[in-house]
Amino acid sequence: MLTDLEISDLGIIDEVSLALGPGLNVLTGETGAGKTMVVSALQWLLGGRADRDKVRSGARAAIVQARLVPAPASAADWIDPEDEELVVSREVGAKGDGDAVAGRSRARIAGRLSPVASLAEVLAPVVEIHSQHEALRLADHRMQRALLDRFGGEAIERARGAYDVAYRSWTEARTALKDAEQAMREGAREADRLRFEVDEIDAVAPEEGEEDRLDGDIARLEHAESLRIACQTVVDAVQEEGGARDTLGTAIAALRGVVSHDESLADPLERLQAQMAEVQEVAIDLTSYVDGLEADPSALDHILGRRSAIGALLRKYGPSTVEVRAYAAQAHERLALIDGGETRLEELRATLDAARQTVDAAGKTLRVARESAGAALCSTVDGHLAELSMPDAHMSVDIAPADPGPDGADRIEFLLAANRGQPALPLSRSASGGERSRVALGLRVALADADDTPILVFDEVDAGIGGETALAVGQKLATLARGRQVLCVTHLAQLAAFADAHFVVRKGVTEDRTTTAVTRLSDDERAEELSRMLSGTPDSDAALTHAAELLELAQKGR
């Protein structure tokens, strides 16, 4: 319950404090006295947009503070478990030119600074405001759907949960297919490029490390003559008369003749013999090398061409043939994936078809639940409308299939036949302003049993209503206030007569400044206020008598 509401420097309000009670709390007063500012203050606490122009002239900031007892469960993250109350506030700075407070908005929950959005998260589950424009909002199909779903309760909640899962799967399947199709389009262009590159590499077919071997072949062919001359010089130095072979032979013969006289000369002899064999092998190898060495211009041209082709691949695909061959292997794999993309598309299309069937089935189940809830809602609202002086009015809910969307696969529209013999038409075309107000109230009362919001605020929902209908509205609000707290701003004495607590807002002038005061009325004072509301004069005997009758009638009606 909202036990206290304090407002300072908001509109023409200087400073007021309301000690609200359980049941129906009514706020009355002359036009312009500041009643609507009370509702504006609550809207600020619910995180609504703060209009800085509403800060009282000359004030640095407007401040709104409220106490709720017990503390709502939605405030669990802000209070200690043993706390029995919750205090919230919001401060909105006036427009200024350098003041530290100017233009700033501060919110506090349980004394702690908080984001404004957190105020809404804490209070929205427990406080609901219905303004005089609510009847006009009833023409909005989104609001109609929300009201119907709230009335449907657990049955619609279950169906809606299943639909939400199916809809999410369907949208994900659509996105996956769309992305795959886009990838296929892009893949076709990529495949053309990859095939060109693979063909280019395959045409050369470089072997691992081939570039180094080719570089060696090129160097040998380009210097064949100088290589032949150098090698032949070595061969001649070994084999010609007086060359290394003859010299080593003379040395070996000298040692062989005396080795029998000293065994220590055996080792030098073996080493000279080994050197002789090694020199002769080198000469033989180099002779073979010279015999096979040819200066072949055609062979050189072929090798130079291959080395150039490999060099071109190295410049495009890697610093060595190892990287070039690895790139070719990756390109082959990527082409295989792209070429298999059509199979993937078929799989995604099948998944999407299955997801569409599931979402259609879930949408149908949700539609059936809404149709059932719609019939029950209309029956309940018709009963309330009959009590609100619309005995022949009949409300209906038209639910037609539509393409799946975030809120279902239905087009929902509330229709009303306001009088007997009239066709059912959309609310915006079928009812006057007063009739729409009564439909809005009928819906609110019908939703009461399906809604556990403990605090309801009504801002002049009695627009266009008077006479006996006003008494019926008062009765409805009194019924709605059973087990919850209702705050109602009204101009109707017939409605105010049903209040459990009656507050009057009065405007006055103090020190050349307009101020507003809010007072809770006693029983005698209530009669005077109702008299003023009925006749414009609080001391009219006839009006006072009528006011007393209203209070007595309301007491019996309660």
Coordinates of C-alpha atoms in Angstrom, one line a residue:
M1 CA 0.0 0.0 0.0
L2 CA 1.1 3.6 -0.7
T3 CA 1.0 5.1 2.7
D4 CA 2.6 8.5 2.1
L5 CA 3.2 10.7 -0.9
E6 CA 5.1 13.9 -0.5
I7 CA 5.4 16.5 -3.3
S8 CA 7.3 19.8 -3.3
D9 CA 7.8 22.4 -6.0
L10 CA 5.8 20.6 -8.7
G11 CA 3.5 22.8 -10.8
I12 CA 1.7 25.1 -8.5
I13 CA 2.3 22.8 -5.5
D14 CA 4.6 24.3 -3.0
E15 CA 4.7 21.4 -0.5
V16 CA 2.0 18.8 0.2
S17 CA 1.8 15.5 2.0
L18 CA -0.8 12.8 1.5
A19 CA -1.3 10.1 4.1
L20 CA -3.3 7.6 2.0
G21 CA -5.3 4.8 3.4
P22 CA -6.5 1.4 2.1
G23 CA -9.5 1.0 -0.2
L24 CA -10.8 3.9 -2.3
N25 CA -9.0 7.2 -1.9
V26 CA -10.6 10.1 -3.8
L27 CA -9.0 13.4 -4.7
T28 CA -11.3 16.3 -5.6
G29 CA -11.0 20.1 -6.0
E30 CA -11.7 22.9 -8.4
T31 CA -10.2 22.8 -11.9
G32 CA -6.7 24.1 -11.9
A33 CA -6.1 23.5 -8.2
G34 CA -3.4 20.9 -8.9
K35 CA -5.1 17.5 -8.7
T36 CA -3.4 16.3 -11.9
M37 CA 0.0 17.2 -10.5
V38 CA -0.5 14.4 -7.9
V39 CA -0.8 11.9 -10.8
S40 CA 2.2 13.5 -12.6
A41 CA 4.2 13.0 -9.4
L42 CA 3.3 9.3 -9.4
Q43 CA 4.2 9.0 -13.1
W44 CA 7.6 10.5 -12.3
L45 CA 8.1 7.8 -9.7
L46 CA 7.2 5.2 -12.3
G47 CA 10.1 6.4 -14.4
G48 CA 8.0 8.6 -16.7
R49 CA 9.4 11.4 -18.7
A50 CA 10.1 14.4 -16.4
D51 CA 9.0 17.7 -17.9
R52 CA 11.3 20.3 -16.4
D53 CA 8.7 23.0 -17.2
K54 CA 6.6 21.5 -14.4
V55 CA 9.1 22.5 -11.8
R56 CA 7.6 25.3 -9.7
S57 CA 8.8 28.8 -10.8
G58 CA 11.7 30.0 -8.7
A59 CA 12.5 26.5 -7.3
R60 CA 15.8 24.8 -8.0
A61 CA 14.1 21.3 -8.3
A62 CA 10.9 19.4 -7.8
I63 CA 11.0 16.4 -5.5
V64 CA 8.5 13.5 -5.2
Q65 CA 8.8 10.9 -2.4
A66 CA 6.6 7.9 -1.6
R67 CA 6.5 5.3 1.1
L68 CA 5.1 1.8 0.5
V69 CA 4.2 -0.6 3.2
P70 CA 5.0 -3.5 3.0
A71 CA 8.0 -3.2 0.8
P72 CA 7.2 -4.9 -2.6
A73 CA 9.0 -8.0 -3.6
S74 CA 10.3 -6.2 -6.7
A75 CA 12.5 -4.1 -4.4
A76 CA 14.4 -7.1 -3.0
D77 CA 17.7 -6.1 -4.6
W78 CA 17.5 -2.7 -2.9
I79 CA 16.5 -3.4 0.7
D80 CA 17.4 -5.7 3.5
P81 CA 15.2 -8.8 4.0
E82 CA 14.0 -7.5 7.4
D83 CA 12.9 -4.0 6.0
E84 CA 9.1 -3.6 6.3
E85 CA 8.8 -0.5 4.1
L86 CA 10.3 1.1 1.0
V87 CA 10.9 4.8 0.4
V88 CA 11.5 6.0 -3.2
S89 CA 12.1 9.5 -4.5
R90 CA 12.8 11.4 -7.6
E91 CA 14.3 14.9 -7.9
V92 CA 14.1 16.9 -11.2
G93 CA 16.1 20.1 -11.5
A94 CA 14.6 23.1 -13.1
K95 CA 16.0 24.6 -16.3
G96 CA 19.0 26.8 -15.5
D97 CA 22.2 28.4 -16.6
G98 CA 25.0 26.9 -14.6
D99 CA 23.5 25.8 -11.3
A100 CA 24.7 22.3 -10.4
V101 CA 21.2 21.1 -10.0
A102 CA 19.9 22.6 -13.2
G103 CA 18.3 20.1 -15.5
R104 CA 19.5 17.1 -13.5
S105 CA 17.3 14.2 -12.5
R106 CA 18.1 12.0 -9.5
A107 CA 16.3 8.8 -8.4
R108 CA 16.7 7.1 -5.1
I109 CA 15.4 3.7 -3.9
A110 CA 15.7 3.0 -0.2
G111 CA 17.9 6.0 0.1
R112 CA 20.4 4.8 -2.6
L113 CA 21.0 6.6 -5.9
S114 CA 19.6 4.6 -8.7
P115 CA 18.9 4.8 -12.5
V116 CA 15.4 6.2 -13.3
A117 CA 14.7 2.9 -15.1
S118 CA 15.1 1.1 -11.9
L119 CA 12.2 3.0 -10.4
A120 CA 10.0 1.6 -13.1
E121 CA 11.3 -1.9 -12.5
V122 CA 10.5 -1.6 -8.7
L123 CA 7.2 0.2 -8.9
A124 CA 5.6 -0.9 -12.1
P125 CA 4.6 -4.3 -10.7
V126 CA 2.7 -2.7 -7.8
V127 CA 1.4 0.6 -9.2
E128 CA -0.7 1.1 -12.3
I129 CA -2.0 4.4 -13.6
H130 CA -5.1 4.9 -15.8
S131 CA -5.4 8.3 -17.2
Q132 CA -8.4 10.0 -18.8
H133 CA -6.9 9.2 -22.2
E134 CA -7.0 5.4 -21.5
A135 CA -10.4 5.1 -23.3
L136 CA -8.8 6.6 -26.4
R137 CA -5.9 4.1 -26.1
L138 CA -8.4 1.3 -26.2
A139 CA -8.5 1.7 -30.0
D140 CA -4.9 0.6 -30.2
H141 CA -4.8 -3.0 -31.3
R142 CA -1.6 -3.6 -29.3
M143 CA -3.3 -2.5 -26.1
Q144 CA -6.4 -4.7 -26.9
R145 CA -4.1 -7.7 -27.3
A146 CA -2.4 -7.0 -24.0
L147 CA -5.7 -6.6 -22.1
L148 CA -7.0 -9.8 -23.6
D149 CA -3.8 -11.8 -22.8
R150 CA -3.9 -10.5 -19.2
F151 CA -7.5 -11.6 -18.8
G152 CA -6.7 -15.0 -20.2
G153 CA -4.3 -15.6 -17.4
E154 CA -2.4 -18.9 -17.1
A155 CA -4.0 -20.5 -20.2
I156 CA -2.8 -17.8 -22.5
E157 CA 0.5 -17.5 -20.7
R158 CA 1.2 -21.2 -21.4
A159 CA 0.1 -21.0 -25.0
R160 CA 2.1 -17.7 -25.4
G161 CA 5.2 -19.4 -24.0
A162 CA 5.0 -22.2 -26.5
Y163 CA 4.4 -19.8 -29.3
D164 CA 7.3 -17.6 -28.3
V165 CA 9.7 -20.6 -28.4
A166 CA 8.3 -21.7 -31.8
Y167 CA 8.4 -18.1 -33.2
R168 CA 12.0 -17.7 -32.1
S169 CA 13.0 -21.0 -33.8
W170 CA 11.2 -19.9 -36.9
T171 CA 12.9 -16.5 -37.1
E172 CA 16.3 -18.1 -36.4
A173 CA 15.6 -20.6 -39.3
R174 CA 14.7 -17.8 -41.6
T175 CA 17.8 -15.9 -40.7
A176 CA 20.0 -19.0 -41.1
L177 CA 18.5 -19.6 -44.6
K178 CA 18.9 -16.0 -45.6
D179 CA 22.5 -15.9 -44.5
A180 CA 23.2 -19.2 -46.3
E181 CA 21.6 -17.9 -49.5
Q182 CA 23.7 -14.8 -49.3
A183 CA 26.8 -16.9 -48.7
M184 CA 25.9 -19.0 -51.7
R185 CA 25.7 -15.8 -53.9
E186 CA 29.0 -14.6 -52.5
G187 CA 30.4 -18.2 -52.7
A188 CA 29.7 -18.4 -56.4
R189 CA 32.0 -15.4 -57.0
E190 CA 34.5 -16.8 -54.5
A191 CA 34.4 -20.2 -56.3
D192 CA 35.2 -18.6 -59.6
R193 CA 38.3 -17.0 -58.1
L194 CA 39.4 -20.1 -56.3
R195 CA 39.0 -22.3 -59.4
F196 CA 41.2 -19.9 -61.3
E197 CA 43.8 -19.9 -58.6
V198 CA 43.7 -23.7 -58.2
D199 CA 44.0 -24.2 -62.0
E200 CA 47.0 -21.8 -62.0
I201 CA 48.8 -23.7 -59.3
D202 CA 47.9 -27.1 -60.6
A203 CA 49.2 -26.2 -64.1
V204 CA 52.7 -25.6 -62.6
A205 CA 52.3 -28.4 -59.9
P206 CA 55.4 -27.2 -58.0
E207 CA 57.2 -29.8 -55.9
E208 CA 58.2 -29.1 -52.3
G209 CA 61.6 -27.3 -52.3
E210 CA 61.7 -27.3 -56.1
E211 CA 62.7 -23.7 -56.2
D212 CA 66.0 -24.4 -54.5
R213 CA 66.8 -27.3 -56.8
L214 CA 66.1 -25.2 -59.9
D215 CA 68.3 -22.4 -58.6
G216 CA 71.1 -24.9 -58.4
D217 CA 70.5 -26.3 -61.9
I218 CA 70.4 -22.8 -63.3
A219 CA 73.7 -21.8 -61.7
R220 CA 75.4 -25.0 -63.0
L221 CA 74.2 -24.6 -66.6
E222 CA 75.0 -20.9 -66.7
H223 CA 78.7 -21.6 -65.6
A224 CA 79.2 -25.0 -67.3
E225 CA 82.5 -24.0 -69.1
S226 CA 84.2 -22.6 -66.1
L227 CA 83.2 -25.6 -64.1
R228 CA 84.6 -28.0 -66.8
I229 CA 87.9 -26.1 -66.9
A230 CA 88.3 -26.1 -63.1
C231 CA 87.5 -29.8 -62.8
Q232 CA 89.8 -30.8 -65.7
T233 CA 92.6 -28.8 -64.2
V234 CA 92.2 -30.9 -61.0
V235 CA 92.2 -34.1 -63.0
D236 CA 95.3 -33.1 -64.9
A237 CA 97.1 -32.1 -61.6
V238 CA 96.5 -35.6 -60.3
Q239 CA 97.0 -37.8 -63.4
E240 CA 99.6 -36.1 -65.6
E241 CA 103.2 -37.2 -65.4
G242 CA 104.8 -35.6 -62.4
G243 CA 101.4 -34.9 -61.0
A244 CA 100.1 -35.7 -57.5
R245 CA 99.6 -39.4 -58.3
D246 CA 103.3 -39.8 -59.3
T247 CA 104.6 -37.8 -56.4
L248 CA 102.6 -39.8 -53.9
G249 CA 103.7 -43.0 -55.6
T250 CA 107.4 -42.1 -55.2
A251 CA 106.8 -41.3 -51.5
I252 CA 105.0 -44.6 -50.9
A253 CA 107.7 -46.6 -52.7
A254 CA 110.4 -45.0 -50.5
L255 CA 108.7 -45.9 -47.2
R256 CA 107.7 -49.4 -48.4
G257 CA 111.5 -50.2 -48.9
V258 CA 112.4 -49.3 -45.3
V259 CA 109.3 -50.1 -43.2
S260 CA 110.6 -53.6 -42.4
H261 CA 113.5 -52.0 -40.6
D262 CA 111.2 -49.8 -38.4
E263 CA 107.6 -50.7 -37.7
S264 CA 106.8 -47.1 -36.6
L265 CA 106.9 -46.1 -40.3
A266 CA 103.9 -48.4 -41.0
D267 CA 101.4 -45.7 -40.0
P268 CA 102.7 -43.0 -42.2
L269 CA 102.8 -45.5 -45.0
E270 CA 99.1 -46.4 -44.5
R271 CA 98.1 -42.7 -44.5
L272 CA 100.0 -42.0 -47.7
Q273 CA 98.4 -45.0 -49.4
A274 CA 94.9 -43.7 -48.2
Q275 CA 95.7 -40.3 -49.6
M276 CA 96.7 -41.9 -52.9
A277 CA 93.4 -43.7 -53.1
E278 CA 91.4 -40.6 -52.2
V279 CA 93.2 -38.5 -54.8
Q280 CA 92.6 -41.1 -57.5
E281 CA 88.9 -41.3 -56.6
V282 CA 88.5 -37.5 -56.8
A283 CA 90.2 -37.6 -60.2
I284 CA 87.8 -40.3 -61.4
D285 CA 84.7 -38.5 -60.0
L286 CA 85.7 -35.2 -61.6
T287 CA 86.4 -36.9 -64.9
S288 CA 82.9 -38.4 -64.8
Y289 CA 81.5 -34.9 -63.8
V290 CA 83.3 -33.3 -66.8
D291 CA 82.1 -36.0 -69.2
G292 CA 78.5 -35.3 -68.0
L293 CA 78.7 -31.6 -68.0
E294 CA 77.2 -30.0 -71.1
A295 CA 76.4 -26.4 -71.9
D296 CA 72.8 -27.1 -73.2
P297 CA 71.0 -23.8 -74.0
S298 CA 67.6 -25.6 -74.5
A299 CA 67.9 -27.2 -71.1
L300 CA 68.7 -23.9 -69.5
D301 CA 65.8 -22.2 -71.2
H302 CA 63.4 -24.9 -69.9
I303 CA 64.7 -24.6 -66.4
L304 CA 64.6 -20.8 -66.5
G305 CA 60.9 -20.9 -67.7
R306 CA 59.9 -23.3 -64.9
R307 CA 61.7 -21.2 -62.3
S308 CA 59.9 -18.1 -63.6
A309 CA 56.5 -19.9 -63.3
I310 CA 57.2 -21.0 -59.8
G311 CA 58.4 -17.5 -58.9
A312 CA 55.1 -16.1 -60.1
L313 CA 53.3 -18.5 -57.7
L314 CA 55.5 -17.5 -54.9
R315 CA 54.7 -13.9 -55.3
K316 CA 51.0 -14.5 -55.1
Y317 CA 50.5 -17.4 -52.7
G318 CA 53.5 -17.7 -50.4
P319 CA 57.3 -17.2 -49.9
S320 CA 58.0 -20.9 -50.7
T321 CA 56.5 -23.9 -52.5
V322 CA 55.4 -25.3 -49.1
E323 CA 53.0 -22.3 -48.6
V324 CA 51.9 -22.5 -52.3
R325 CA 51.0 -26.2 -52.0
A326 CA 49.2 -25.5 -48.6
Y327 CA 47.2 -22.7 -50.1
A328 CA 46.2 -25.0 -53.0
A329 CA 45.0 -27.7 -50.6
Q330 CA 42.9 -25.1 -48.6
A331 CA 41.4 -23.8 -51.8
H332 CA 40.4 -27.3 -52.8
E333 CA 38.7 -27.8 -49.4
R334 CA 36.9 -24.5 -49.7
L335 CA 35.6 -25.3 -53.2
A336 CA 34.3 -28.6 -51.9
L337 CA 32.4 -26.8 -49.2
I338 CA 31.0 -24.3 -51.7
D339 CA 30.0 -27.0 -54.1
G340 CA 28.2 -28.7 -51.3
G341 CA 26.3 -25.5 -50.3
E342 CA 23.2 -26.4 -52.3
T343 CA 22.8 -29.5 -50.1
R344 CA 23.1 -27.2 -47.1
L345 CA 20.4 -24.9 -48.5
E346 CA 18.0 -27.8 -49.0
E347 CA 18.6 -28.8 -45.3
L348 CA 17.9 -25.2 -44.1
R349 CA 14.8 -25.0 -46.3
A350 CA 13.5 -28.2 -44.8
T351 CA 14.3 -26.8 -41.3
L352 CA 12.4 -23.6 -42.1
D353 CA 9.4 -25.5 -43.4
A354 CA 9.2 -27.6 -40.2
A355 CA 9.7 -24.4 -38.0
R356 CA 6.8 -22.7 -39.9
Q357 CA 4.5 -25.6 -39.3
T358 CA 5.4 -25.5 -35.6
V359 CA 4.8 -21.8 -35.3
D360 CA 1.5 -22.1 -37.2
A361 CA 0.4 -24.8 -34.9
A362 CA 1.5 -22.8 -31.8
G363 CA -0.2 -19.7 -33.2
K364 CA -3.5 -21.7 -33.7
T365 CA -3.3 -23.0 -30.1
L366 CA -2.8 -19.4 -28.9
R367 CA -5.6 -18.2 -31.0
V368 CA -8.0 -20.8 -29.5
A369 CA -7.0 -19.7 -26.0
R370 CA -7.5 -16.1 -26.9
E371 CA -10.9 -16.8 -28.4
S372 CA -12.0 -18.6 -25.2
A373 CA -10.6 -15.7 -23.1
G374 CA -12.3 -13.2 -25.4
A375 CA -15.7 -14.8 -25.0
A376 CA -15.3 -14.8 -21.2
L377 CA -14.1 -11.2 -21.2
C378 CA -16.9 -9.9 -23.3
S379 CA -19.5 -11.7 -21.1
T380 CA -18.0 -10.1 -18.0
V381 CA -17.7 -6.6 -19.6
D382 CA -21.3 -6.8 -20.8
G383 CA -22.4 -7.4 -17.3
H384 CA -20.4 -4.4 -16.0
L385 CA -21.7 -2.2 -18.9
A386 CA -25.3 -3.1 -18.0
E387 CA -24.6 -1.9 -14.4
L388 CA -23.0 1.3 -15.9
S389 CA -26.3 2.2 -17.7
M390 CA -25.5 0.5 -21.0
P391 CA -27.9 -2.5 -20.7
D392 CA -28.1 -3.2 -24.4
A393 CA -24.4 -2.8 -25.1
H394 CA -22.5 -5.9 -26.3
M395 CA -18.8 -6.2 -26.7
S396 CA -17.1 -8.7 -28.9
V397 CA -13.5 -9.6 -29.8
D398 CA -12.7 -10.3 -33.4
I399 CA -9.7 -12.5 -33.7
A400 CA -8.5 -13.2 -37.3
P401 CA -5.5 -15.2 -38.5
A402 CA -2.5 -13.1 -39.5
D403 CA 1.1 -13.7 -40.4
P404 CA 3.2 -14.8 -37.4
G405 CA 4.6 -11.9 -35.4
P406 CA 6.3 -11.4 -32.1
D407 CA 2.9 -11.3 -30.3
G408 CA 1.2 -14.1 -32.1
A409 CA -0.4 -14.9 -35.4
D410 CA -3.6 -13.0 -34.8
R411 CA -5.2 -9.7 -35.6
I412 CA -7.2 -8.7 -32.6
E413 CA -9.9 -6.0 -32.5
F414 CA -12.4 -5.1 -29.8
L415 CA -15.9 -4.3 -31.2
L416 CA -18.8 -2.7 -29.5
A417 CA -22.5 -2.5 -30.3
A418 CA -23.4 0.3 -27.9
N419 CA -27.2 0.0 -28.5
R420 CA -29.7 -2.6 -29.5
G421 CA -29.9 -3.0 -33.2
Q422 CA -26.6 -1.4 -33.9
P423 CA -23.8 -3.3 -35.7
A424 CA -20.6 -4.1 -33.8
L425 CA -18.0 -1.6 -34.8
P426 CA -14.4 -0.8 -33.6
L427 CA -14.4 1.1 -30.3
S428 CA -13.2 4.3 -31.9
R429 CA -16.3 4.4 -34.2
S430 CA -19.0 2.7 -32.1
A431 CA -19.0 4.7 -28.8
S432 CA -19.2 8.2 -27.5
G433 CA -16.5 9.6 -25.2
G434 CA -18.6 8.7 -22.1
E435 CA -19.3 5.2 -23.5
R436 CA -15.7 4.6 -24.1
S437 CA -14.9 5.6 -20.6
R438 CA -17.4 3.1 -19.3
V439 CA -15.9 0.4 -21.5
A440 CA -12.5 1.2 -20.2
L441 CA -13.7 1.0 -16.6
G442 CA -15.6 -2.2 -17.4
L443 CA -12.4 -3.8 -18.7
R444 CA -10.4 -2.6 -15.7
V445 CA -12.9 -4.2 -13.3
A446 CA -13.1 -7.3 -15.4
L447 CA -9.3 -7.6 -15.2
A448 CA -9.3 -7.1 -11.5
D449 CA -9.7 -10.8 -10.7
A450 CA -7.0 -11.7 -13.2
D451 CA -4.6 -9.0 -12.0
D452 CA -2.9 -8.7 -8.6
T453 CA -1.7 -5.1 -9.0
P454 CA -2.2 -3.8 -5.5
I455 CA -2.3 0.0 -6.2
L456 CA -4.5 1.5 -9.0
V457 CA -4.6 5.2 -9.9
F458 CA -7.4 6.6 -12.0
D459 CA -7.1 10.2 -13.4
E460 CA -10.5 11.5 -14.3
V461 CA -11.8 8.3 -15.9
D462 CA -15.3 9.7 -15.4
A463 CA -15.0 12.0 -18.4
G464 CA -18.4 12.3 -20.1
I465 CA -20.3 10.5 -17.3
G466 CA -22.9 11.9 -15.0
G467 CA -26.2 11.2 -13.1
E468 CA -27.0 7.6 -12.3
T469 CA -24.1 6.3 -14.4
A470 CA -21.7 8.2 -12.1
L471 CA -23.2 6.3 -9.1
A472 CA -22.6 3.1 -10.9
V473 CA -19.0 4.1 -11.7
G474 CA -18.5 4.9 -8.0
Q475 CA -19.9 1.5 -7.1
K476 CA -17.5 -0.2 -9.5
L477 CA -14.5 1.7 -8.2
A478 CA -15.5 0.8 -4.6
T479 CA -15.7 -2.8 -5.7
L480 CA -12.4 -2.6 -7.4
A481 CA -10.9 -1.2 -4.1
R482 CA -11.7 -4.3 -2.1
G483 CA -8.4 -5.9 -1.2
R484 CA -6.3 -3.3 -3.0
Q485 CA -5.7 0.5 -2.8
V486 CA -7.3 2.8 -5.4
L487 CA -6.6 6.5 -5.9
C488 CA -9.0 8.4 -8.0
V489 CA -9.0 12.0 -9.2
T490 CA -12.6 13.0 -10.0
H491 CA -15.0 15.8 -10.6
L492 CA -18.1 13.8 -9.8
A493 CA -19.8 14.0 -6.4
Q494 CA -21.6 10.7 -7.1
L495 CA -18.2 8.9 -7.4
A496 CA -16.5 10.8 -4.6
A497 CA -19.3 9.7 -2.2
F498 CA -18.0 6.1 -2.3
A499 CA -14.5 7.1 -1.0
D500 CA -13.0 5.4 2.0
A501 CA -10.7 8.5 2.3
H502 CA -11.6 11.8 0.7
F503 CA -8.9 14.4 0.0
V504 CA -9.6 17.9 -1.4
V505 CA -7.0 20.0 -3.2
R506 CA -7.4 23.8 -2.7
K507 CA -5.6 26.6 -4.3
G508 CA -4.8 29.8 -2.5
V509 CA -2.5 32.9 -2.6
T510 CA 0.3 33.4 0.0
E511 CA 2.6 36.4 -0.2
D512 CA 1.6 37.0 -3.8
R513 CA 2.3 33.4 -4.7
T514 CA -0.2 30.8 -5.7
T515 CA 0.0 27.7 -3.5
T516 CA -1.8 24.4 -3.2
A517 CA -2.8 22.5 -0.1
V518 CA -4.2 19.0 0.2
T519 CA -6.5 18.1 3.2
R520 CA -8.2 14.9 4.2
L521 CA -11.8 15.6 4.9
S522 CA -13.9 14.6 7.9
D523 CA -17.4 13.2 7.4
D524 CA -19.0 16.7 7.8
E525 CA -16.4 18.3 5.6
R526 CA -17.1 15.6 2.9
A527 CA -20.7 16.7 2.8
E528 CA -19.7 20.3 2.2
E529 CA -17.2 19.3 -0.6
L530 CA -19.9 17.1 -2.3
S531 CA -22.3 20.1 -2.0
R532 CA -19.7 22.3 -3.8
M533 CA -19.2 19.7 -6.5
L534 CA -23.0 19.4 -7.0
S535 CA -24.0 23.0 -7.0
G536 CA -20.8 25.1 -6.9
T537 CA -21.6 26.3 -3.3
P538 CA -20.7 24.4 -0.2
D539 CA -23.4 25.9 2.0
S540 CA -26.5 25.4 -0.2
D541 CA -29.1 23.6 2.0
A542 CA -30.5 21.7 -1.0
A543 CA -27.0 20.7 -2.1
L544 CA -26.1 19.7 1.4
T545 CA -29.2 17.6 1.6
H546 CA -28.4 16.0 -1.7
A547 CA -24.8 15.4 -0.6
A548 CA -25.9 13.7 2.6
E549 CA -28.2 11.5 0.5
L550 CA -25.3 10.6 -1.8
L551 CA -23.2 9.6 1.2
E552 CA -26.0 7.5 2.7
L553 CA -26.6 5.9 -0.7
A554 CA -23.0 5.2 -1.2
Q555 CA -22.7 3.7 2.3
K556 CA -25.6 1.3 1.5
G557 CA -24.1 0.5 -1.9
R558 CA -20.8 -0.4 -0.4

